[in-house]
CSV table of N, CA and C in Angstrom, one decimal:
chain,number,residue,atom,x,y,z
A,1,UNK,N,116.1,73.2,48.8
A,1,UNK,CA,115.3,74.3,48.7
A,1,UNK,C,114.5,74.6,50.0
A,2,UNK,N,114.1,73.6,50.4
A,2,UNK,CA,113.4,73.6,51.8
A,2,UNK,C,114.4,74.5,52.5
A,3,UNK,N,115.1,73.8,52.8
A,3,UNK,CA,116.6,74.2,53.9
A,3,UNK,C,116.5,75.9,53.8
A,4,UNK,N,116.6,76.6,52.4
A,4,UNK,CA,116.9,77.5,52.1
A,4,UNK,C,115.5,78.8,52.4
A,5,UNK,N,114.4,77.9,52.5
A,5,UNK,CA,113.1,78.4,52.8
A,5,UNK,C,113.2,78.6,54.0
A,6,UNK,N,113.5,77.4,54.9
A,6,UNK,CA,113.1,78.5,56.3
A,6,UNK,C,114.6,78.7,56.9
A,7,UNK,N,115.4,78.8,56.6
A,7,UNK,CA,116.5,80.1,56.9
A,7,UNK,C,116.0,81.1,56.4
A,8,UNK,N,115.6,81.5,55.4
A,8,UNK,CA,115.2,83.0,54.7
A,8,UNK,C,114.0,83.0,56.0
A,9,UNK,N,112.9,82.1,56.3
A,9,UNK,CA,112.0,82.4,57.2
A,9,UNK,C,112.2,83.2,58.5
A,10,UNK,N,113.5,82.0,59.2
A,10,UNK,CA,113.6,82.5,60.6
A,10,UNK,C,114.4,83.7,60.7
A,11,UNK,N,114.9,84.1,59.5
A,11,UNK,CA,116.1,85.5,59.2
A,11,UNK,C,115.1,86.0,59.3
A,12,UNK,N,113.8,86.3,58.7
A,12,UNK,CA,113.2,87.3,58.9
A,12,UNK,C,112.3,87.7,59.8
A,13,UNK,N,111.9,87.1,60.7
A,13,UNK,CA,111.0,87.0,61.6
A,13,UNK,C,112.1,87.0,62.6
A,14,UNK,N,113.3,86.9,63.2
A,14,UNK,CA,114.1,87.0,64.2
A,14,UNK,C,114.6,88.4,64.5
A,15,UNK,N,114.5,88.9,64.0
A,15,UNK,CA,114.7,90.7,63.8
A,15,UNK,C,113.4,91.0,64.6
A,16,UNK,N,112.5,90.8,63.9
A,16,UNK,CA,111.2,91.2,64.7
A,16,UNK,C,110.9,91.1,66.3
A,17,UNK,N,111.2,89.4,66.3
A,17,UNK,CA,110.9,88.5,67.8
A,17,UNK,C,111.5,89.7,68.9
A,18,UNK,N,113.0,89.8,68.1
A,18,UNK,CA,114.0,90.4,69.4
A,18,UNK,C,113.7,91.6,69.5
A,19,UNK,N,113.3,92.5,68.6
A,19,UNK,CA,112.8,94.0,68.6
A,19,UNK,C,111.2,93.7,69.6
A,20,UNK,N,110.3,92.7,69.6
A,20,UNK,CA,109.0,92.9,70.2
A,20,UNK,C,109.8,92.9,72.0
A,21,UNK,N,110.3,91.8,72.1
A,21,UNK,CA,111.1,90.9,73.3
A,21,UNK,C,111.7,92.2,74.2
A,22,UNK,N,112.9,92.8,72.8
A,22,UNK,CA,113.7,93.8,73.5
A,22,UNK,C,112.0,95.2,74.2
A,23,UNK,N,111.6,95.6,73.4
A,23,UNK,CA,110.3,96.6,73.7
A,23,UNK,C,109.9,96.0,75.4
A,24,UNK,N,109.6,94.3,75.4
A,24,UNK,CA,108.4,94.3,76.3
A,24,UNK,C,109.6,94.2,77.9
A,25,UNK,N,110.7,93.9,77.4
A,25,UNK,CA,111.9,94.1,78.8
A,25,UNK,C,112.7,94.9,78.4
A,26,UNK,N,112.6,96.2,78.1
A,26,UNK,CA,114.1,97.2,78.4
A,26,UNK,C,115.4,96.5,77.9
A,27,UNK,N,115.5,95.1,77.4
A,27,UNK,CA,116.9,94.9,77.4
A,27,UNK,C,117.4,95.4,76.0
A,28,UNK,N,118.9,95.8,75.9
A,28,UNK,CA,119.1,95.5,74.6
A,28,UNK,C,120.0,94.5,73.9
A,29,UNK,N,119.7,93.2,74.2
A,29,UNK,CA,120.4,92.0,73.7
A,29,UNK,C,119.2,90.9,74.0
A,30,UNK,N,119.6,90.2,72.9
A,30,UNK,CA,118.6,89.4,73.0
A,30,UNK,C,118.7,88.2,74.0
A,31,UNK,N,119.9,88.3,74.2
A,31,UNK,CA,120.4,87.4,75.6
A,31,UNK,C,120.2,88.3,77.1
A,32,UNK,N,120.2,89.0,77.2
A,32,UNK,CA,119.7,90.0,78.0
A,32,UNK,C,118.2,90.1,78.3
A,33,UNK,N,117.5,90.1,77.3
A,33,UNK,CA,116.1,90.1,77.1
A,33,UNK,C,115.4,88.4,77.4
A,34,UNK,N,116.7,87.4,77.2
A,34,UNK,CA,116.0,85.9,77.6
A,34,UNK,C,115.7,85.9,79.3
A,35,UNK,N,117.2,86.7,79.5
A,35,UNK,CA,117.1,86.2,81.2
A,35,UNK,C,116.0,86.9,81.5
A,36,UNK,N,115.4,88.3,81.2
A,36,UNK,CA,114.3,89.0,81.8
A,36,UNK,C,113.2,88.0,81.9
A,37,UNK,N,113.1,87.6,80.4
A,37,UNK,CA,112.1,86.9,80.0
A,37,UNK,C,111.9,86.0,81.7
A,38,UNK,N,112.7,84.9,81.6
A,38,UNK,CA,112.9,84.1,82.6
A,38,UNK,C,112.6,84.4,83.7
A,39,UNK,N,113.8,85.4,84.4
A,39,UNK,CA,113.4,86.1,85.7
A,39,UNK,C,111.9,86.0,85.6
A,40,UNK,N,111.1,87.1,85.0
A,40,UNK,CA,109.9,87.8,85.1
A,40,UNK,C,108.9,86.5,85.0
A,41,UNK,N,108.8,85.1,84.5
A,41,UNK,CA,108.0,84.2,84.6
A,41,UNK,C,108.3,83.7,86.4
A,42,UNK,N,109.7,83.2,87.1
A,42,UNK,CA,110.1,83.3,88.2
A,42,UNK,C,108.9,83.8,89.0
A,43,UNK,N,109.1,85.1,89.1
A,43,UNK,CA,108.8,86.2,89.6
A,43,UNK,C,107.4,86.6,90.0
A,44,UNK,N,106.4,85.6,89.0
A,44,UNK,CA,105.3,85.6,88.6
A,44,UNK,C,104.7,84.3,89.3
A,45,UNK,N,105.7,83.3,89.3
A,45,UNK,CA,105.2,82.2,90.0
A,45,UNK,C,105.6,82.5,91.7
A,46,UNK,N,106.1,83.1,91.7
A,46,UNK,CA,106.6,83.4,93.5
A,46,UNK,C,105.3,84.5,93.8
A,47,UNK,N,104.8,85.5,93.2
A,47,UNK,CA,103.6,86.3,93.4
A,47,UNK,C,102.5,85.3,93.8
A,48,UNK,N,102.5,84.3,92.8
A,48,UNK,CA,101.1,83.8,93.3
A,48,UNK,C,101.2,82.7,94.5
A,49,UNK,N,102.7,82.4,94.5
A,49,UNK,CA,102.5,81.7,95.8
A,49,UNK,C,102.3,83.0,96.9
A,50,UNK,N,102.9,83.8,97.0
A,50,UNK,CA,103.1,84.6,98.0
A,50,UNK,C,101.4,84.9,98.5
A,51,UNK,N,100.8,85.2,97.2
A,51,UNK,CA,99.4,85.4,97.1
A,51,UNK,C,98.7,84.7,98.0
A,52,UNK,N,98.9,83.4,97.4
A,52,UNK,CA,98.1,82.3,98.4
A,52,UNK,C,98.4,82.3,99.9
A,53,UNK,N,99.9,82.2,99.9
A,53,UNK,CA,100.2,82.6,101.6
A,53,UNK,C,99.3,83.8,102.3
A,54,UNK,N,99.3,84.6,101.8
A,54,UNK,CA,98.8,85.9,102.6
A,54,UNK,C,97.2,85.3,102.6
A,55,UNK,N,96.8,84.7,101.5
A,55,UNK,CA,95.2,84.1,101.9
A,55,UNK,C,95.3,83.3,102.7
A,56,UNK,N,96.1,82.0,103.2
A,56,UNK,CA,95.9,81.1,104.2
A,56,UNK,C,96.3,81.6,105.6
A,57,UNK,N,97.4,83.3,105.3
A,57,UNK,CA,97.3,83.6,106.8
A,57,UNK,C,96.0,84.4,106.9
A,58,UNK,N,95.2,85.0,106.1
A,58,UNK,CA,93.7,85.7,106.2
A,58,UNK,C,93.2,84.7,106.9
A,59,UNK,N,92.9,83.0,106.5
A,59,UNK,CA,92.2,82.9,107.2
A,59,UNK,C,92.4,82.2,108.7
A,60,UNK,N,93.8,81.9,108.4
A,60,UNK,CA,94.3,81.5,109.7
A,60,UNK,C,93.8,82.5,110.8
A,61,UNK,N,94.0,84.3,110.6
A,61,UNK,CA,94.1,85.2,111.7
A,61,UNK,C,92.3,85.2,111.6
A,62,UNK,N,91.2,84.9,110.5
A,62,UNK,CA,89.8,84.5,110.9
A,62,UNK,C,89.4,83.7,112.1
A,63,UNK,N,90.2,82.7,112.4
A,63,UNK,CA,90.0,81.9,113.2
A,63,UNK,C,90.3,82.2,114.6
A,64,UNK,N,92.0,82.8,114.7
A,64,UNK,CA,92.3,83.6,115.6
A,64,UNK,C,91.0,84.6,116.2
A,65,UNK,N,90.8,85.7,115.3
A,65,UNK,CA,89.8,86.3,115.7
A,65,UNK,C,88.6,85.8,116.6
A,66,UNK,N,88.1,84.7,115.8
A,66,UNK,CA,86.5,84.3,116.2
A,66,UNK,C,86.7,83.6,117.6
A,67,UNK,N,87.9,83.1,117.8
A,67,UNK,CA,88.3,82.5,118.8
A,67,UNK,C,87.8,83.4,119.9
A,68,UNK,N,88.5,84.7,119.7
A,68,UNK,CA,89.0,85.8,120.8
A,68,UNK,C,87.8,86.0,121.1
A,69,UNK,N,86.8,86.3,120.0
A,69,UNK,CA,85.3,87.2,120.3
A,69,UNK,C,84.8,86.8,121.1
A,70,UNK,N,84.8,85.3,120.5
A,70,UNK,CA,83.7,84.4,121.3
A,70,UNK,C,83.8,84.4,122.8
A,71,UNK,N,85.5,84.0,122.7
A,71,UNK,CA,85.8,84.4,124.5
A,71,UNK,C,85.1,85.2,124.9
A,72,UNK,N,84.9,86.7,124.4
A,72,UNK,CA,84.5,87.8,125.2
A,72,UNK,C,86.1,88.7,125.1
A,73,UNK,N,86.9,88.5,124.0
A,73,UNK,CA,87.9,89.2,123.8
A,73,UNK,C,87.7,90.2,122.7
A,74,UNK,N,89.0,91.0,122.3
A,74,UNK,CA,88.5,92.2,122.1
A,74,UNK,C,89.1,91.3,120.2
A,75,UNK,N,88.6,92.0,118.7
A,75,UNK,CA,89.0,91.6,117.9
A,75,UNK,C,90.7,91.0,117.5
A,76,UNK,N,91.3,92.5,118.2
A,76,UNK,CA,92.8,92.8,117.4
A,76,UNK,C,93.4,93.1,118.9
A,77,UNK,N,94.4,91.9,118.8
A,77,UNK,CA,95.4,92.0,120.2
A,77,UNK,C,96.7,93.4,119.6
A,78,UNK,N,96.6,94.3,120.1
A,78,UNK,CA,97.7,95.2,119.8
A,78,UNK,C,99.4,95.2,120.4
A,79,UNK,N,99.3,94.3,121.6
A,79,UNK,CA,100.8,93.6,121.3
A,79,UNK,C,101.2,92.8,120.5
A,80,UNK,N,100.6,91.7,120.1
A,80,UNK,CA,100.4,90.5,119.5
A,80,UNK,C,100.6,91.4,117.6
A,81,UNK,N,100.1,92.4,118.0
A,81,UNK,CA,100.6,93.7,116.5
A,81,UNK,C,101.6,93.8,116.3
A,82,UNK,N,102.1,94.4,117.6
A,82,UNK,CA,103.6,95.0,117.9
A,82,UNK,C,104.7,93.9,118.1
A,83,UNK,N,104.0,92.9,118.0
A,83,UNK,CA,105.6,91.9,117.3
A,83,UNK,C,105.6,91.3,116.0
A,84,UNK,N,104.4,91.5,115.6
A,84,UNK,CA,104.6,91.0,113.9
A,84,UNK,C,105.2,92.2,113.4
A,85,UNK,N,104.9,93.4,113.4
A,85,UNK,CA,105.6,94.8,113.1
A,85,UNK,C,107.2,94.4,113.2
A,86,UNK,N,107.4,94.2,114.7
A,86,UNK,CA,109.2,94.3,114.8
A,86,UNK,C,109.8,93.1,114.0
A,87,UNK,N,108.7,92.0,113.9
A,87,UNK,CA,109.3,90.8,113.3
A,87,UNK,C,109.6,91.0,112.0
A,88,UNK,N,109.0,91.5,111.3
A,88,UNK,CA,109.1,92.0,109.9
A,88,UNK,C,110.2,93.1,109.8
A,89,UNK,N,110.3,94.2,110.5
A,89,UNK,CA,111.1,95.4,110.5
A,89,UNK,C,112.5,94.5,110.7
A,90,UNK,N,112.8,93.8,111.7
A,90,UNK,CA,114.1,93.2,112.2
A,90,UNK,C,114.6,92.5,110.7
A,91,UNK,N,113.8,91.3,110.1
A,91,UNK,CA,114.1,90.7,109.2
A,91,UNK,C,114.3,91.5,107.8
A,92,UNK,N,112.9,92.7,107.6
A,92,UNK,CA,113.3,93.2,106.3
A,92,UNK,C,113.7,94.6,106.1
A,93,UNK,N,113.8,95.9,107.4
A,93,UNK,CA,114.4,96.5,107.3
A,93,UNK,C,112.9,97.5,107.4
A,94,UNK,N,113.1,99.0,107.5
A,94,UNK,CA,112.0,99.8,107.6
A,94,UNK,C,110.7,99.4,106.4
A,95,UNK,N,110.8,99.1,105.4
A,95,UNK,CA,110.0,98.5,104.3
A,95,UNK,C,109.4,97.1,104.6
A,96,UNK,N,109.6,96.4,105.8
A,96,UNK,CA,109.0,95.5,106.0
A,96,UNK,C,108.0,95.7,107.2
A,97,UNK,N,108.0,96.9,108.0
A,97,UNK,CA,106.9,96.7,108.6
A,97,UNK,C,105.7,97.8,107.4
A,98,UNK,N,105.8,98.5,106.4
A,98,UNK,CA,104.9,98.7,106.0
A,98,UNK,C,104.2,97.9,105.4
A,99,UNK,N,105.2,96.6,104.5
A,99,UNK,CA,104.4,95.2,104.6
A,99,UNK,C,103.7,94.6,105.2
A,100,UNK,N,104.2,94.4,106.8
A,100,UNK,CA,103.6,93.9,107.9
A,100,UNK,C,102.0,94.9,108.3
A,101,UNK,N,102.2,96.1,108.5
A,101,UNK,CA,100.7,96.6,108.4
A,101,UNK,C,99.9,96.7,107.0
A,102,UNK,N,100.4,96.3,106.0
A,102,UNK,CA,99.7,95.5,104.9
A,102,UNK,C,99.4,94.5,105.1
A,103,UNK,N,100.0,93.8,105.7
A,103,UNK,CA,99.5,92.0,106.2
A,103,UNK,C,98.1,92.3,107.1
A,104,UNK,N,98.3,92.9,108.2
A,104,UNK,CA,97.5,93.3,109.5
A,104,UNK,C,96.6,93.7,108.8
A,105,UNK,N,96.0,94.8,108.3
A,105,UNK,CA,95.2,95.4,107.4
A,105,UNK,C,94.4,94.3,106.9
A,106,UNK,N,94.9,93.6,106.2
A,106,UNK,CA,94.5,92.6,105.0
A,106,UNK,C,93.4,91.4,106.2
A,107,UNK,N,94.3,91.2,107.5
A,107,UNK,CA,94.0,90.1,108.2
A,107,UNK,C,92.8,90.8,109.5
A,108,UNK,N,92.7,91.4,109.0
A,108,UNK,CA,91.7,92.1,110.2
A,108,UNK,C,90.4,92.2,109.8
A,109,UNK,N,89.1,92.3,110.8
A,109,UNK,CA,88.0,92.2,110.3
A,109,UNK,C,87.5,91.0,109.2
A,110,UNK,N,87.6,90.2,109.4
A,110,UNK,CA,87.4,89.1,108.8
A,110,UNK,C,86.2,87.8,109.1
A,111,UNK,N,86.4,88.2,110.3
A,111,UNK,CA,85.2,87.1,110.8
A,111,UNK,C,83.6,87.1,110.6
């Protein structure tokens, strides 16, 4: 009877799972809907590394900076721009240097 309790259980509540699952990824299979699942945890752990990267180049280019001032240099070397720009454009295509002046942005004024 047990046995027959939670088969009737998981019959019922498995309809559900895959209808919430299917809703929160577009898929329509519930094997379709695992890999999202998956991918999208992935995806989530590569954000926050990426996250952290772009903080430890923040403070790397702080230090750059403080460097320059102190010299008696100016904040933001504008060649030293103009190859992180092409470096990015060369590797990811026109959509990487708008990344790259999102990097720049992010890494300026800091000190």
């Amino acid at each position: 009877m047990t046995t027959t309790a939670t088969t009737i259980a998981t019959t019922a509540t498995t309809p559900t799972a895959t209808a919430a699952s299917a809703d929160k990824t577009g898929a329509r299979t519930p094997e379709a809907a695992g890999v999202i699942e998956n991918a999208r945890e992935r995806i989530d752990a590569l954000d926050d590394r990426i996250i952290g990267l772009v903080q430890e180049r923040m403070a790397v280019s702080a230090v750059i900076q403080e460097a320059r001032i102190t010299s008696g240099g100016r904040r933001v070397n504008l060649s030293r721009e103009m190859e992180v720009l092409g470096h990015y454009r060369d590797a990811l295509g026109k959509p990487g240097t708008a990344l790259a002046m999102t990097l720049l942005e992010l890494c300026r004024g800091r000190v």
